[in-house]
Coordinates of C-alpha atoms in Angstrom, one line a residue:
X25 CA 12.2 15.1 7.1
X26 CA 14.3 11.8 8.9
X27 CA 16.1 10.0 6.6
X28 CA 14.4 6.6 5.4
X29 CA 15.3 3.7 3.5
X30 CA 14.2 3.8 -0.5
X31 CA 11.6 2.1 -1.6
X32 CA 12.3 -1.7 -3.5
X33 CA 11.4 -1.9 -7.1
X34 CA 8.3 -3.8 -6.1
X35 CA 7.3 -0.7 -3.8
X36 CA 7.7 2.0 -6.3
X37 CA 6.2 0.3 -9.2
X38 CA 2.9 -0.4 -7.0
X39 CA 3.0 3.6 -6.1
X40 CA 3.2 4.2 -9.6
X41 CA 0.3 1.7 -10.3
X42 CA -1.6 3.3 -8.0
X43 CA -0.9 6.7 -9.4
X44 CA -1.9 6.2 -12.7
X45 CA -4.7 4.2 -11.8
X46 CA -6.0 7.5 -9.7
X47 CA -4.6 9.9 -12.9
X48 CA -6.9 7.8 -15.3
X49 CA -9.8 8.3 -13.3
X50 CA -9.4 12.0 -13.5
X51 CA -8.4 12.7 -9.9
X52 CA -6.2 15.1 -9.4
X53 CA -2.2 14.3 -8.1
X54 CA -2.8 16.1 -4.6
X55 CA -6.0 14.0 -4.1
X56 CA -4.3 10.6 -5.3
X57 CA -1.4 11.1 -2.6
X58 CA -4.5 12.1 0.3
X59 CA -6.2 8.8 -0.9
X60 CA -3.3 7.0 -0.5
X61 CA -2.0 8.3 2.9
X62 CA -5.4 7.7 4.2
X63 CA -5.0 3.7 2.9
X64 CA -1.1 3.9 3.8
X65 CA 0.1 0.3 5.5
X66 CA 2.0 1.8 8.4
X67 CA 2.6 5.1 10.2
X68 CA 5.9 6.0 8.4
X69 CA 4.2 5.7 5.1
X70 CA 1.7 7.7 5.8
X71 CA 3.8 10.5 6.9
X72 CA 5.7 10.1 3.6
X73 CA 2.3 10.9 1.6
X74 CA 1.7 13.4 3.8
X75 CA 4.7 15.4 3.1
X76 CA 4.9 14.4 -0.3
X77 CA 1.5 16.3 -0.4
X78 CA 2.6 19.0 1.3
X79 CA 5.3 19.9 -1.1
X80 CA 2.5 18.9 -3.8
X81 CA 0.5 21.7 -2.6
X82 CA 3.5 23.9 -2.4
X83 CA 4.8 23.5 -5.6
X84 CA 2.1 22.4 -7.8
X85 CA 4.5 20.1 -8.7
X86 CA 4.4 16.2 -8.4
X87 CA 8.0 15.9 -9.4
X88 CA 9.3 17.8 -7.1
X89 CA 7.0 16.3 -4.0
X90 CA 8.7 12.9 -5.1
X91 CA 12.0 14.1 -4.6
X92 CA 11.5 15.8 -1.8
X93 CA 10.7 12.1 0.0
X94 CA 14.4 11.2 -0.9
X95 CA 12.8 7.6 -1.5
X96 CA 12.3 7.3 -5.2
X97 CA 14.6 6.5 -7.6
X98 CA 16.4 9.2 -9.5
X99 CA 15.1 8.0 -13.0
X100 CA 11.7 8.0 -11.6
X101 CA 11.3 11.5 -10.4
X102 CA 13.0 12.4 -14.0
X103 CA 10.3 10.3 -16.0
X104 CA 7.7 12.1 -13.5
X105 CA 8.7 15.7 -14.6
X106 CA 8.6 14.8 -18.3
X107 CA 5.6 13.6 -17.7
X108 CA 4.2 16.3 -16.2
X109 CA 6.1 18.9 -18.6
X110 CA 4.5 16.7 -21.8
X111 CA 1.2 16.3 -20.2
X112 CA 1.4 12.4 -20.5
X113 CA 1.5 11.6 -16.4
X114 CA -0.6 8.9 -16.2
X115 CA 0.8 7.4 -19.8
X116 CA 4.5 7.8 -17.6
X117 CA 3.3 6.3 -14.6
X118 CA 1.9 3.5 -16.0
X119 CA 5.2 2.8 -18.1
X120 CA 7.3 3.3 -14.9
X121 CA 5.0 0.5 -13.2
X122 CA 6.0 -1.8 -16.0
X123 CA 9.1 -0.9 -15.9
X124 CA 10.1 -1.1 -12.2
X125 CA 7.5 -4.4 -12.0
X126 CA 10.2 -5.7 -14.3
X127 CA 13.5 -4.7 -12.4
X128 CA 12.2 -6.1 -9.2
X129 CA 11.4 -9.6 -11.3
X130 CA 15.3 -9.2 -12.2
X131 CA 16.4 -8.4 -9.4
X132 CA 14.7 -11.7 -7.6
X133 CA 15.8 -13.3 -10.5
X134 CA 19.5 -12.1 -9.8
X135 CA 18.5 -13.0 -5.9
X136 CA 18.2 -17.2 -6.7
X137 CA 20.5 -17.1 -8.5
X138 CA 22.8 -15.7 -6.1
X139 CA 21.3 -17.1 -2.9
X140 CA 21.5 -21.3 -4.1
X141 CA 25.3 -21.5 -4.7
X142 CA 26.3 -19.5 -1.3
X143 CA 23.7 -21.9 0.2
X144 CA 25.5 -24.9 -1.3
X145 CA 28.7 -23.4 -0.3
X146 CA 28.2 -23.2 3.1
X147 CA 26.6 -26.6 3.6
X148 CA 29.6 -28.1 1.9
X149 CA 32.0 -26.3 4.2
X150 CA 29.3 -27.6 7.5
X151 CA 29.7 -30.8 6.5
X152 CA 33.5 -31.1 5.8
X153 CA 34.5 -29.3 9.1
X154 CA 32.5 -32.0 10.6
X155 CA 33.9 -34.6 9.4
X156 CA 37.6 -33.4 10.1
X157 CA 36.8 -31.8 13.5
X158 CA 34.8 -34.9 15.0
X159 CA 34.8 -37.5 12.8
X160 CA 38.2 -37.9 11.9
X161 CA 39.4 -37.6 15.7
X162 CA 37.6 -41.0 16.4
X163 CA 38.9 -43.1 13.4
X164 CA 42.2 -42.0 14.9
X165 CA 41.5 -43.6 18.3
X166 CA 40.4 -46.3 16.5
X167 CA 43.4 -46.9 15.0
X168 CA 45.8 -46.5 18.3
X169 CA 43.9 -49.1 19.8
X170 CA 44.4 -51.7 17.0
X171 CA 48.3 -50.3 17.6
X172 CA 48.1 -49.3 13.6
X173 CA 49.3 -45.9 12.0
X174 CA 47.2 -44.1 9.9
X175 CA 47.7 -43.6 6.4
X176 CA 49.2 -40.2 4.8
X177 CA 46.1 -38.8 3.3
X178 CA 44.5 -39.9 6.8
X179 CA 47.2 -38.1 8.7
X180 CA 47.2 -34.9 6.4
X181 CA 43.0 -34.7 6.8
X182 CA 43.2 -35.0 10.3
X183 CA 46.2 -32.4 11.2
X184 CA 43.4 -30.1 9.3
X185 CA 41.0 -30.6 11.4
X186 CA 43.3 -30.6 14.6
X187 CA 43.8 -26.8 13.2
X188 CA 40.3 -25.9 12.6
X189 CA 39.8 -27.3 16.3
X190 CA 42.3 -24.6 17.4
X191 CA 41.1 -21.9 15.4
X192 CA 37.5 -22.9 16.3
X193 CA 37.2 -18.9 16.6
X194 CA 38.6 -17.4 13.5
X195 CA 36.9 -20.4 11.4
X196 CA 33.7 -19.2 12.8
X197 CA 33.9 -15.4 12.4
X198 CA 34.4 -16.6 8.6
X199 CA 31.6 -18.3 8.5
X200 CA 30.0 -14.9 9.6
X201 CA 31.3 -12.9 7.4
X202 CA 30.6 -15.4 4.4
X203 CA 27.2 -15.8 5.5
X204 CA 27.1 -11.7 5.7
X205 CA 28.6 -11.2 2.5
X206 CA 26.0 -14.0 0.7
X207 CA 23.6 -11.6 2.7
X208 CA 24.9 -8.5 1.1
X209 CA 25.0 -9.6 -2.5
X210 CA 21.2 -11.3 -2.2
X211 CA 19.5 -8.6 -0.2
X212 CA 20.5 -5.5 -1.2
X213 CA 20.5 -3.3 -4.5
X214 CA 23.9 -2.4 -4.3
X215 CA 25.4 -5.5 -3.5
X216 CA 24.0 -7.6 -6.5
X217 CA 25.5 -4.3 -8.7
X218 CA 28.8 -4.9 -6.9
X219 CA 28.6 -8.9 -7.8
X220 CA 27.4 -8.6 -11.3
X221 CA 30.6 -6.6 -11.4
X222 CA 32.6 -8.7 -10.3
X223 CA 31.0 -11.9 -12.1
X224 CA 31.3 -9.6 -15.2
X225 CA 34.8 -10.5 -15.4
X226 CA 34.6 -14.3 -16.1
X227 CA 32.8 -14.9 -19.6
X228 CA 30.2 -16.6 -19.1
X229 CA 29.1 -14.8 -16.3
X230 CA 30.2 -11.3 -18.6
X231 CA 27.7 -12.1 -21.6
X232 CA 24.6 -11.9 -19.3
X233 CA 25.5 -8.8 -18.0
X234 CA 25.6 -7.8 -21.0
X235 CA 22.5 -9.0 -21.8
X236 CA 21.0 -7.3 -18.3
X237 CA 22.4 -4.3 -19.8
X238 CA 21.2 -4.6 -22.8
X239 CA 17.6 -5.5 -21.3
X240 CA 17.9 -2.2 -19.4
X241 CA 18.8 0.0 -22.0
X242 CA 16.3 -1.0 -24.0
X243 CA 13.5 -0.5 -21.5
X244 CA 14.2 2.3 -20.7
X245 CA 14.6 3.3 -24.4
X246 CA 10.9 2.1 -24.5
X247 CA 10.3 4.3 -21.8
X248 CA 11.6 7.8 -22.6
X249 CA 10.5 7.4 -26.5
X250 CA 6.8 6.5 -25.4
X251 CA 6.9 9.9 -23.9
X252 CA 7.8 11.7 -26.1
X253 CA 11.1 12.4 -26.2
X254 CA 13.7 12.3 -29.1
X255 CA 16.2 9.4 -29.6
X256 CA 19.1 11.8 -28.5
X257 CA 17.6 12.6 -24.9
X258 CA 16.4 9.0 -24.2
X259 CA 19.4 7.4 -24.6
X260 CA 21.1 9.9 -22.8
X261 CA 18.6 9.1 -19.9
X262 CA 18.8 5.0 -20.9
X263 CA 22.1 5.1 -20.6
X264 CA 22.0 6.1 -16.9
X265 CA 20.4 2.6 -16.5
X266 CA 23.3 0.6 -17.5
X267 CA 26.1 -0.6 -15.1
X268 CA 28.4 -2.6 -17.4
X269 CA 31.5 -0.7 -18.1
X270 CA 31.7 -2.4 -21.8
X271 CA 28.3 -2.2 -22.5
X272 CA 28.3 1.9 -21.3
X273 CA 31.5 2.7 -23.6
X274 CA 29.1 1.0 -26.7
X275 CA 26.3 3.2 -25.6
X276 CA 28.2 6.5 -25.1
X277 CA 30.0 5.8 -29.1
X278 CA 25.9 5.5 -30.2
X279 CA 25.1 8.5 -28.1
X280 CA 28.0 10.5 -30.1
X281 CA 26.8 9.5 -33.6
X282 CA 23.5 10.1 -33.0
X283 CA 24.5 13.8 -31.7
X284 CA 26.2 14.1 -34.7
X285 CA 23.2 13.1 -36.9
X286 CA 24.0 9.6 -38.1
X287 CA 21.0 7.1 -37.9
X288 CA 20.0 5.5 -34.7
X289 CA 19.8 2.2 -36.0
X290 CA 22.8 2.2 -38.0
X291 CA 24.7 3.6 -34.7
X292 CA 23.3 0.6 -32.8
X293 CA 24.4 -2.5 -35.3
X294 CA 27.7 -0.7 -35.6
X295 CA 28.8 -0.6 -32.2
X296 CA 26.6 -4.3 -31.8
X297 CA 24.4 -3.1 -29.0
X298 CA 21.8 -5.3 -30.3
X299 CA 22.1 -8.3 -32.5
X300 CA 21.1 -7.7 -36.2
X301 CA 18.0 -9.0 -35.9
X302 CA 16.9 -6.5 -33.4
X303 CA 18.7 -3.7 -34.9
X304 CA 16.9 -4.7 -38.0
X305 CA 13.2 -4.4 -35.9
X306 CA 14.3 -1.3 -34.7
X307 CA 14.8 0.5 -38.3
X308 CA 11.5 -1.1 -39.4
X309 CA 9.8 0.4 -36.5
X310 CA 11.7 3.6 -37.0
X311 CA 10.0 4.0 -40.1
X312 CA 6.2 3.2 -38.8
X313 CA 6.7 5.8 -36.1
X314 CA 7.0 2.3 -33.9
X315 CA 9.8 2.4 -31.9
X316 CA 9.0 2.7 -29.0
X317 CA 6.6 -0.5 -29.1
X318 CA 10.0 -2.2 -31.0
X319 CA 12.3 -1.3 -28.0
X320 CA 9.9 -2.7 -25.5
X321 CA 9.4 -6.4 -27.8
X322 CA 13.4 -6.0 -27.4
X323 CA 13.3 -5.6 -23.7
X324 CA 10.7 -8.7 -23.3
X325 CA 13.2 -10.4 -25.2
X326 CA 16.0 -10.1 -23.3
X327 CA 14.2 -10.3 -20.1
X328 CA 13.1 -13.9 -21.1
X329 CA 16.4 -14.5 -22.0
X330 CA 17.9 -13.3 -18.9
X331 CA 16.0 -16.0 -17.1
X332 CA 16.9 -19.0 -19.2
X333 CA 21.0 -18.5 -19.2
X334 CA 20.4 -18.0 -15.2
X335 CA 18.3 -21.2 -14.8
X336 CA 21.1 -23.1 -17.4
X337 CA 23.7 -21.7 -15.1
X338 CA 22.1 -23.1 -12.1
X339 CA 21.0 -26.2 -13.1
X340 CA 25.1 -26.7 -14.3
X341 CA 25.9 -25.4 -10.8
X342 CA 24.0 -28.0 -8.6
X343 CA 25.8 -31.0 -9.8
X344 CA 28.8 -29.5 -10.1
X345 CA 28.5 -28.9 -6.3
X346 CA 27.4 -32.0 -5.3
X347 CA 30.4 -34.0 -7.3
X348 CA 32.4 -32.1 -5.5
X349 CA 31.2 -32.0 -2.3
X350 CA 31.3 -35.8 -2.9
X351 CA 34.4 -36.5 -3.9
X352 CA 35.9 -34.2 -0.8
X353 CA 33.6 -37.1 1.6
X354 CA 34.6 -39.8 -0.2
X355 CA 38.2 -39.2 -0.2
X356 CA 38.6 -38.2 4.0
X357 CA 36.1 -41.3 4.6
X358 CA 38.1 -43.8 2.1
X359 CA 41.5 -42.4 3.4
X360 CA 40.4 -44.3 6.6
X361 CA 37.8 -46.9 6.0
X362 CA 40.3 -48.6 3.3
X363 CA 43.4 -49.1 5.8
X364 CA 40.3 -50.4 8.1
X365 CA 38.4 -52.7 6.9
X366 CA 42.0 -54.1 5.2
X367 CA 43.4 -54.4 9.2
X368 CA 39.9 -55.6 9.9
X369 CA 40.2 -58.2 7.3
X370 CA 44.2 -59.7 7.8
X371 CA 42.5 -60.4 12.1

């Protein structure tokens, strides 16, 4: 089969709504995927059902028909074949569709937050090169026919834009390549991975990736527990789900104790995955048979808390932006209009 893009988040948690929807209603997998070519948006989706089904039919297996597409995400097609090995499917599918519903509300999440500064950015650079590369140029003849010199500031602001003027060309593929690299870090999977990276690295910026680590790990904690599995195997598969370096060295120290038969929850405060308080939920729910629920009350947590550091950080980014893009107009316009309005005045 052509290669094809993966599906979003969004996409693969509405297939695996649909699938469990169909499991629940006691239709079998090879029918769900012929229902849901037959109601497929577009062509190209419907020849993904199609062979998806195919392989179905082959294999008797839904996991493998999945992977076969080469559009789902790894830790999907492994949640499907536990699923299907544990006899809890539509249970799994259902979970997944929470759980990618989730990443793709991060992920937008991530996207404004991303998006509005670049955005800011590059109006602040429009206006600026503006007001050097045509702006500037007429104070100047303004000035050499009142026979006065302009000031230093004035002189230094407009050799600058004299040069941009030059380099009109260079300034502009810059632009372009800003533009595409806001594009890249706001559109695609890969590139907000690459900036929460990089934005890892400053502090603020460092603690909520930790936090969208920890957010991960715990739903997908939530996820592999509810199926079934034993603390040792879902972390092992949670921990595929986390990006942070740290935050992944914590995890593998957990994964290590717990291999060596120390207590999960003991493991976890020690190496301060969680805070204490959640730790603490986790061990009572550990001994209702609970924790699983106690995971995913963790992840909703975290989630929620996600989105109020990233709305505090942009609502400390705006004015900070806007002081500064003021100040930059204030000082090339008072650089001229002072030594103006003073030659204006002394006529």
């Amino acid at each position: 089969m052509a290669e094809v893009k993966p599906l979003t988040n969004s996409e693969t948690a509405a297939f695996c709504s649909q699938m469990a929807m169909i499991l629940k209603s006691g239709i079998s997998s090879n029918e769900g995927l012929i229902l849901m070519s037959e109601d497929a948006a577009g062509d190209e989706e419907k020849k993904i059902l199609e062979a998806a089904n195919q392989v179905l039919m082959e294999t008797g297996s839904l996991h493998q028909a999945v992977k076969a597409t080469g559009i789902f995400p790894d830790y999907m097609v492994s949640m499907v074949r536990i699923g299907e090995e544990t006899g809890t499917l539509d249970t799994v599918m259902q979970s997944l569709s929470a759980y990618y519903s989730r990443e793709a509300g991060l992920a937008q999440t991530i996207k404004n937050a991303i998006t509005y500064p670049f955005i800011m950015i590059l109006l602040m650079i429009a206006v600026i090169l503006i007001l050097l590369t045509k702006v500037m140029p007429i104070f100047a003849q303004v000035f050499a026919q009142l026979g006065m010199s302009m000031g230093t500031v004035a002189k230094f602001f407009l050799a600058a834009g004299s040069f941009f003027s030059r380099n009109i060309i260079v300034l502009l593929i810059l632009l372009v390549l800003l533009a595409a690299l806001a594009a890249y870090f706001t559109l695609t999977s890969s590139g907000q991975k690459a900036f929460l990276r990089f934005a890892g690295t400053f502090k603020p910026a460092g603690h909520l990736s930790e936090h969208i680590s920890a957010y991960r790990f715990a739903s997908g904690m939530a996820l592999t527990l509810s199926s079934g599995l034993t603390p040792e195997t879902s972390m092992e598969m949670a921990c595929e789900l986390v990006e942070n370096s740290a935050f992944a060295s914590k995890l593998n120290k957990c994964r290590s104790d717990v291999s060596a038969g120390r207590d999960l929850c003991r493991s976890l405060l020690e190496n301060q995955v969680f805070s204490g308080v959640n730790t603490r939920l986790v061990s009572i729910a550990s001994k209702t048979g609970s924790i699983d629920q106690a995971m995913d009350d963790i992840a909703l947590q975290y989630e929620e808390e996600i989105d109020r550091r990233i709305d505090s950080m942009l609502a400390s980014i705006e004015p900070t932006l806007v002081i500064i893009l003021s100040v930059l107009v204030g000082a090339i316009l008072l650089s001229v209009m002072l030594p103006l309005l003073s030659i204006m005045s002394s006529l």
